[in-house]
Amino acid sequence: MRGLMLEGLDLRKPMSGHKLAILRIQAGVLKVMVNKLLERGFYWILPVILSKSTDPLWPDPDFSIEKRIEVEIYGEKVSAMQSMIVHKRVLVSLGPEKIFILSPNIRIERRDRAATGRHLYEFTQFEVEVAYAKMHDIFRIYEELITESIKYVKESLPHELEILGRELRIPQAPFKVYKRIELEEKYGSSWQDEISKIIKDPVWVTGIPRQFYDYEDPETGEWRNYDLILPEGYGEVISGAEREYEYEKLVMKLERDGLEKSSYKILLDLAREGLLKPSAGAGLGIERFIAYITGARHVAEVQPFPRIPGIVPDV
Ligand code: ASP
Ligand code: MG
């Protein structure tokens, strides 16, 4: 495939035992994560795909979107979902205060991102949002989901790991927390790749200037947001934050970022009425997490229908 010699991407051949093992592991991991959150009283919400409001993905230090998918339906302009951040903020404000969603995202990444092994133009996020939560509450939730699902795979799917030749260690929670600014001073702009190669267990990195909806402390200028970085060069697997909820601040940040306020009308209406609850949350890239667990070389190896930037398959 245009220089990408990857496992199981030929859709005219029966699936290999390798790929079937990956699919069984993925099912096990999703079962564990879903069950954990249901036990903890979370509402399981189904995703939406087309909406007047989606994640601008801008400004973001990792920005690499080549095209946004916008279509007209019933005389109205809608976008394909880039992340359900707006919907999560609205929902936790209106009733269900703890939610999760397995949410398909479309992000038409630049084609040179095919070679990173970490980018797809369609993928699924395991999204969580909790009203009144703080950063550390979200850290604890995902640490449990990650350690418990890795434990499950090691205990219940050893045959699958053997087929894949994958040795996995159960990470030690709580994971270490680093400040982005300190990593940048030490490793430069490629800090994410550098630390991903060094660490043994996943680490949290906080304070990353990006989208308007992440909370920025007006006194210190500190961003109360975070990424989770996986070891072995697998890199970022979770992004999330405490959220902005005040009307004036949201308006100021939307204007600062040059974004259309009309695309975030519902957030602004709720905030103006004092109905937008503070919350925190995050999204885990399911394919990236499964690629890490299974030791895949490219994240598309875990997809039944690979979505590699720049390569549009027949199905
Ligand atoms: N899902 C992320 C969040 O909850 C946003 C993203 O998709 O990067 O903040
Ligand atoms: Mg991210």
GROMACS .gro file of C-alpha atoms and ligand atoms in nm:
model
  325
    1MET     CA    1   0.000   0.000   0.000
    2ARG     CA    2   0.207   0.291  -0.130
    3GLY     CA    3   0.504   0.197   0.081
    4LEU     CA    4   0.294   0.104   0.382
    5MET     CA    5   0.345  -0.271   0.418
    6LEU     CA    6   0.099  -0.326   0.697
    7GLU     CA    7  -0.059  -0.630   0.852
    8GLY     CA    8  -0.412  -0.717   0.737
    9LEU     CA    9  -0.485  -0.423   0.508
   10ASP     CA   10  -0.566  -0.630   0.200
   11LEU     CA   11  -0.946  -0.654   0.209
   12ARG     CA   12  -0.959  -0.918  -0.066
   13LYS     CA   13  -0.792  -1.180   0.151
   14PRO     CA   14  -0.945  -1.360   0.451
   15MET     CA   15  -0.839  -1.201   0.780
   16SER     CA   16  -0.521  -1.332   0.939
   17GLY     CA   17  -0.518  -1.493   1.285
   18HIS     CA   18  -0.319  -1.188   1.387
   19LYS     CA   19  -0.598  -0.946   1.294
   20LEU     CA   20  -0.866  -1.167   1.453
   21ALA     CA   21  -0.665  -1.167   1.776
   22ILE     CA   22  -0.655  -0.785   1.767
   23LEU     CA   23  -1.035  -0.774   1.723
   24ARG     CA   24  -1.089  -1.010   2.018
   25ILE     CA   25  -0.862  -0.795   2.236
   26GLN     CA   26  -1.049  -0.481   2.130
   27ALA     CA   27  -1.383  -0.636   2.228
   28GLY     CA   28  -1.241  -0.737   2.569
   29VAL     CA   29  -1.102  -0.390   2.636
   30LEU     CA   30  -1.426  -0.217   2.540
   31LYS     CA   31  -1.625  -0.457   2.759
   32VAL     CA   32  -1.407  -0.376   3.061
   33MET     CA   33  -1.418   0.000   3.006
   34VAL     CA   34  -1.794   0.013   2.945
   35ASN     CA   35  -1.868  -0.210   3.246
   36LYS     CA   36  -1.647  -0.003   3.479
   37LEU     CA   37  -1.825   0.320   3.392
   38LEU     CA   38  -2.172   0.164   3.410
   39GLU     CA   39  -2.084   0.028   3.757
   40ARG     CA   40  -1.989   0.384   3.852
   41GLY     CA   41  -2.329   0.519   3.749
   42PHE     CA   42  -2.234   0.679   3.417
   43TYR     CA   43  -2.495   0.728   3.145
   44TRP     CA   44  -2.400   0.559   2.816
   45ILE     CA   45  -2.486   0.805   2.537
   46LEU     CA   46  -2.498   0.718   2.166
   47PRO     CA   47  -2.302   0.941   1.926
   48VAL     CA   48  -2.416   1.194   1.668
   49ILE     CA   49  -2.228   1.249   1.341
   50LEU     CA   50  -2.366   1.562   1.174
   51SER     CA   51  -2.407   1.884   1.366
   52LYS     CA   52  -2.403   2.262   1.339
   53SER     CA   53  -2.152   2.255   1.622
   54THR     CA   54  -1.832   2.054   1.651
   55ASP     CA   55  -1.477   2.078   1.783
   56PRO     CA   56  -1.287   2.349   1.588
   57LEU     CA   57  -0.961   2.155   1.650
   58TRP     CA   58  -0.807   2.501   1.648
   59PRO     CA   59  -0.586   2.645   1.781
   60ASP     CA   60  -0.401   2.322   1.858
   61PRO     CA   61  -0.024   2.266   1.856
   62ASP     CA   62  -0.091   1.932   1.682
   63PHE     CA   63  -0.311   2.080   1.405
   64SER     CA   64  -0.294   1.888   1.075
   65ILE     CA   65  -0.641   1.900   0.920
   66GLU     CA   66  -0.641   1.922   0.540
   67LYS     CA   67  -1.016   1.963   0.493
   68ARG     CA   68  -1.331   2.000   0.697
   69ILE     CA   69  -1.638   1.803   0.591
   70GLU     CA   70  -1.931   2.041   0.567
   71VAL     CA   71  -2.259   1.959   0.393
   72GLU     CA   72  -2.601   2.116   0.358
   73ILE     CA   73  -2.902   1.926   0.488
   74TYR     CA   74  -3.255   2.065   0.491
   75GLY     CA   75  -3.113   2.402   0.394
   76GLU     CA   76  -2.879   2.411   0.695
   77LYS     CA   77  -2.500   2.378   0.702
   78VAL     CA   78  -2.365   2.097   0.922
   79SER     CA   79  -2.019   1.952   0.987
   80ALA     CA   80  -1.904   1.593   1.031
   81MET     CA   81  -1.809   1.536   1.394
   82GLN     CA   82  -1.446   1.621   1.478
   83SER     CA   83  -1.518   1.560   1.847
   84MET     CA   84  -1.835   1.568   2.056
   85ILE     CA   85  -1.693   1.820   2.301
   86VAL     CA   86  -1.984   2.065   2.256
   87HIS     CA   87  -2.242   1.789   2.295
   88LYS     CA   88  -2.069   1.657   2.608
   89ARG     CA   89  -2.070   2.006   2.765
   90VAL     CA   90  -2.439   2.053   2.682
   91LEU     CA   91  -2.548   1.710   2.811
   92VAL     CA   92  -2.372   1.718   3.149
   93SER     CA   93  -2.529   2.060   3.203
   94LEU     CA   94  -2.884   1.945   3.133
   95GLY     CA   95  -2.925   1.629   3.343
   96PRO     CA   96  -2.694   1.328   3.308
   97GLU     CA   97  -2.391   1.457   3.501
   98LYS     CA   98  -2.162   1.161   3.426
   99ILE     CA   99  -2.155   1.041   3.067
  100PHE     CA  100  -1.951   0.836   2.823
  101ILE     CA  101  -1.982   0.800   2.445
  102LEU     CA  102  -1.806   0.583   2.187
  103SER     CA  103  -1.790   0.860   1.932
  104PRO     CA  104  -1.676   0.828   1.568
  105ASN     CA  105  -1.472   1.128   1.457
  106ILE     CA  106  -1.382   1.238   1.106
  107ARG     CA  107  -1.058   1.433   1.080
  108ILE     CA  108  -0.918   1.463   0.730
  109GLU     CA  109  -0.552   1.463   0.831
  110ARG     CA  110  -0.283   1.576   0.587
  111ARG     CA  111  -0.161   1.279   0.382
  112ASP     CA  112   0.196   1.304   0.514
  113ARG     CA  113   0.049   1.191   0.845
  114ALA     CA  114   0.010   0.839   0.702
  115ALA     CA  115   0.372   0.778   0.793
  116THR     CA  116   0.340   0.870   1.162
  117GLY     CA  117   0.169   0.538   1.230
  118ARG     CA  118  -0.060   0.728   1.470
  119HIS     CA  119  -0.310   0.910   1.249
  120LEU     CA  120  -0.634   0.803   1.085
  121TYR     CA  121  -0.898   1.002   0.899
  122GLU     CA  122  -1.179   0.817   1.079
  123PHE     CA  123  -1.139   0.690   1.433
  124THR     CA  124  -1.339   0.645   1.753
  125GLN     CA  125  -1.297   0.823   2.084
  126PHE     CA  126  -1.397   0.681   2.421
  127GLU     CA  127  -1.533   1.013   2.547
  128VAL     CA  128  -1.603   1.091   2.914
  129GLU     CA  129  -1.744   1.407   3.074
  130VAL     CA  130  -1.835   1.467   3.439
  131ALA     CA  131  -2.007   1.776   3.581
  132TYR     CA  132  -1.811   1.957   3.856
  133ALA     CA  133  -1.513   1.721   3.814
  134LYS     CA  134  -1.153   1.843   3.835
  135MET     CA  135  -0.846   1.726   3.642
  136HIS     CA  136  -0.750   1.470   3.902
  137ASP     CA  137  -1.094   1.307   3.900
  138ILE     CA  138  -1.054   1.242   3.527
  139PHE     CA  139  -0.696   1.114   3.578
  140ARG     CA  140  -0.825   0.854   3.826
  141ILE     CA  141  -1.108   0.744   3.594
  142TYR     CA  142  -0.885   0.679   3.293
  143GLU     CA  143  -0.607   0.526   3.506
  144GLU     CA  144  -0.856   0.268   3.626
  145LEU     CA  145  -0.991   0.204   3.275
  146ILE     CA  146  -0.640   0.158   3.137
  147THR     CA  147  -0.494  -0.060   3.413
  148GLU     CA  148  -0.807  -0.274   3.442
  149SER     CA  149  -0.833  -0.338   3.070
  150ILE     CA  150  -0.463  -0.427   3.040
  151LYS     CA  151  -0.500  -0.658   3.341
  152TYR     CA  152  -0.801  -0.822   3.175
  153VAL     CA  153  -0.617  -0.878   2.847
  154LYS     CA  154  -0.319  -1.034   3.026
  155GLU     CA  155  -0.536  -1.260   3.241
  156SER     CA  156  -0.814  -1.355   2.999
  157LEU     CA  157  -0.659  -1.327   2.653
  158PRO     CA  158  -0.303  -1.466   2.693
  159HIS     CA  159  -0.341  -1.675   2.377
  160GLU     CA  160  -0.416  -1.361   2.174
  161LEU     CA  161  -0.109  -1.184   2.316
  162GLU     CA  162   0.097  -1.489   2.227
  163ILE     CA  163  -0.027  -1.485   1.865
  164LEU     CA  164   0.078  -1.120   1.850
  165GLY     CA  165   0.409  -1.183   2.028
  166ARG     CA  166   0.321  -0.898   2.262
  167GLU     CA  167   0.467  -0.863   2.611
  168LEU     CA  168   0.259  -0.617   2.810
  169ARG     CA  169   0.321  -0.464   3.148
  170ILE     CA  170   0.040  -0.353   3.379
  171PRO     CA  171   0.108   0.016   3.443
  172GLN     CA  172   0.141   0.148   3.798
  173ALA     CA  173  -0.130   0.404   3.886
  174PRO     CA  174  -0.136   0.691   3.967
  175PHE     CA  175   0.058   0.789   3.656
  176LYS     CA  176   0.323   1.062   3.683
  177VAL     CA  177   0.218   1.416   3.591
  178TYR     CA  178   0.449   1.654   3.404
  179LYS     CA  179   0.410   2.016   3.296
  180ARG     CA  180   0.428   2.073   2.920
  181ILE     CA  181   0.646   2.382   2.967
  182GLU     CA  182   0.911   2.186   3.156
  183LEU     CA  183   0.917   1.909   2.896
  184GLU     CA  184   0.946   2.167   2.619
  185GLU     CA  185   1.244   2.331   2.794
  186LYS     CA  186   1.415   1.995   2.826
  187TYR     CA  187   1.325   1.822   2.497
  188GLY     CA  188   1.218   2.104   2.263
  189SER     CA  189   0.907   2.100   2.045
  190SER     CA  190   0.923   1.723   1.987
  191TRP     CA  191   0.881   1.657   2.364
  192GLN     CA  192   0.590   1.424   2.301
  193ASP     CA  193   0.791   1.182   2.085
  194GLU     CA  194   1.095   1.209   2.310
  195ILE     CA  195   0.925   1.125   2.638
  196SER     CA  196   0.712   0.856   2.475
  197LYS     CA  197   1.034   0.669   2.393
  198ILE     CA  198   1.176   0.702   2.746
  199ILE     CA  199   0.883   0.631   2.980
  200LYS     CA  200   0.786   0.282   3.102
  201ASP     CA  201   0.429   0.367   3.208
  202PRO     CA  202   0.187   0.625   3.063
  203VAL     CA  203   0.232   0.985   3.187
  204TRP     CA  204   0.001   1.286   3.207
  205VAL     CA  205   0.117   1.617   3.063
  206THR     CA  206  -0.069   1.933   3.169
  207GLY     CA  207  -0.080   2.297   3.062
  208ILE     CA  208  -0.113   2.282   2.682
  209PRO     CA  209  -0.241   2.604   2.516
  210ARG     CA  210  -0.519   2.498   2.273
  211GLN     CA  211  -0.897   2.515   2.204
  212PHE     CA  212  -1.121   2.775   2.370
  213TYR     CA  213  -1.322   2.519   2.567
  214ASP     CA  214  -1.029   2.409   2.788
  215TYR     CA  215  -1.001   2.607   3.112
  216GLU     CA  216  -0.737   2.877   3.130
  217ASP     CA  217  -0.660   3.022   3.474
  218PRO     CA  218  -0.702   3.400   3.442
  219GLU     CA  219  -0.452   3.465   3.724
  220THR     CA  220  -0.164   3.235   3.631
  221GLY     CA  221  -0.234   3.181   3.260
  222GLU     CA  222  -0.210   2.807   3.332
  223TRP     CA  223  -0.422   2.575   3.112
  224ARG     CA  224  -0.600   2.312   3.322
  225ASN     CA  225  -0.583   2.050   3.050
  226TYR     CA  226  -0.388   1.734   2.981
  227ASP     CA  227  -0.276   1.467   2.741
  228LEU     CA  228  -0.187   1.110   2.832
  229ILE     CA  229   0.130   0.987   2.660
  230LEU     CA  230   0.186   0.615   2.608
  231PRO     CA  231   0.531   0.447   2.622
  232GLU     CA  232   0.726   0.282   2.336
  233GLY     CA  233   0.675   0.573   2.097
  234TYR     CA  234   0.295   0.523   2.082
  235GLY     CA  235   0.250   0.886   2.195
  236GLU     CA  236  -0.070   1.070   2.282
  237VAL     CA  237  -0.379   0.859   2.347
  238ILE     CA  238  -0.600   1.093   2.557
  239SER     CA  239  -0.671   1.466   2.544
  240GLY     CA  240  -0.894   1.638   2.793
  241ALA     CA  241  -0.945   1.927   3.032
  242GLU     CA  242  -1.140   2.111   3.293
  243ARG     CA  243  -1.374   2.333   3.093
  244GLU     CA  244  -1.462   2.697   3.054
  245TYR     CA  245  -1.820   2.775   3.161
  246GLU     CA  246  -1.840   3.154   3.196
  247TYR     CA  247  -2.008   3.346   2.915
  248GLU     CA  248  -1.768   3.643   2.899
  249LYS     CA  249  -1.462   3.423   2.898
  250LEU     CA  250  -1.604   3.195   2.628
  251VAL     CA  251  -1.686   3.496   2.408
  252MET     CA  252  -1.340   3.647   2.466
  253LYS     CA  253  -1.165   3.321   2.374
  254LEU     CA  254  -1.380   3.256   2.066
  255GLU     CA  255  -1.299   3.607   1.942
  256ARG     CA  256  -0.930   3.565   2.027
  257ASP     CA  257  -0.920   3.242   1.824
  258GLY     CA  258  -1.105   3.397   1.528
  259LEU     CA  259  -1.391   3.144   1.553
  260GLU     CA  260  -1.755   3.200   1.448
  261LYS     CA  261  -1.965   3.256   1.760
  262SER     CA  262  -2.272   3.134   1.569
  263SER     CA  263  -2.118   2.781   1.556
  264TYR     CA  264  -2.125   2.763   1.935
  265LYS     CA  265  -2.464   2.927   1.990
  266ILE     CA  266  -2.596   2.659   2.225
  267LEU     CA  267  -2.289   2.676   2.452
  268LEU     CA  268  -2.312   3.055   2.464
  269ASP     CA  269  -2.689   3.053   2.527
  270LEU     CA  270  -2.650   2.809   2.817
  271ALA     CA  271  -2.352   3.001   2.959
  272ARG     CA  272  -2.540   3.333   2.939
  273GLU     CA  273  -2.825   3.181   3.138
  274GLY     CA  274  -2.580   3.039   3.396
  275LEU     CA  275  -2.685   2.686   3.293
  276LEU     CA  276  -2.351   2.566   3.155
  277LYS     CA  277  -2.209   2.360   3.442
  278PRO     CA  278  -1.836   2.345   3.504
  279SER     CA  279  -1.710   2.000   3.409
  280ALA     CA  280  -1.403   1.804   3.315
  281GLY     CA  281  -1.354   1.519   3.073
  282ALA     CA  282  -1.141   1.369   2.803
  283GLY     CA  283  -1.143   1.137   2.505
  284LEU     CA  284  -0.929   0.827   2.456
  285GLY     CA  285  -0.843   0.724   2.100
  286ILE     CA  286  -0.964   0.366   2.097
  287GLU     CA  287  -0.757   0.256   1.797
  288ARG     CA  288  -0.440   0.408   1.946
  289PHE     CA  289  -0.500   0.233   2.278
  290ILE     CA  290  -0.562  -0.101   2.106
  291ALA     CA  291  -0.254  -0.048   1.885
  292TYR     CA  292  -0.049  -0.005   2.203
  293ILE     CA  293  -0.196  -0.312   2.372
  294THR     CA  294  -0.149  -0.529   2.064
  295GLY     CA  295   0.189  -0.385   1.961
  296ALA     CA  296   0.063  -0.281   1.615
  297ARG     CA  297   0.310  -0.090   1.397
  298HIS     CA  298   0.041   0.134   1.248
  299VAL     CA  299  -0.283   0.230   1.417
  300ALA     CA  300  -0.474   0.127   1.098
  301GLU     CA  301  -0.374  -0.236   1.167
  302VAL     CA  302  -0.641  -0.250   1.436
  303GLN     CA  303  -0.918  -0.120   1.205
  304PRO     CA  304  -1.128  -0.372   1.008
  305PHE     CA  305  -1.166  -0.095   0.747
  306PRO     CA  306  -0.839   0.100   0.756
  307ARG     CA  307  -0.864   0.478   0.735
  308ILE     CA  308  -0.507   0.587   0.663
  309PRO     CA  309  -0.461   0.955   0.569
  310GLY     CA  310  -0.441   0.988   0.189
  311ILE     CA  311  -0.556   0.630   0.115
  312VAL     CA  312  -0.924   0.576   0.037
  313PRO     CA  313  -0.995   0.200   0.013
  314ASP     CA  314  -1.276   0.036  -0.188
  315VAL     CA  315  -1.483  -0.025   0.122
  316ASP     N1  316  -1.217   1.460   2.336
  316ASP     C1  317  -1.133   1.570   2.376
  316ASP     C2  318  -1.182   1.634   2.501
  316ASP     O1  319  -1.270   1.582   2.566
  316ASP     C3  320  -1.114   1.670   2.271
  316ASP     C4  321  -1.042   1.609   2.155
  316ASP     O2  322  -1.107   1.539   2.080
  316ASP     O3  323  -0.919   1.628   2.143
  316ASP     O4  324  -1.130   1.739   2.539
  317MG      MG  325  -0.532   1.516   2.127
   0.00000   0.00000   0.00000
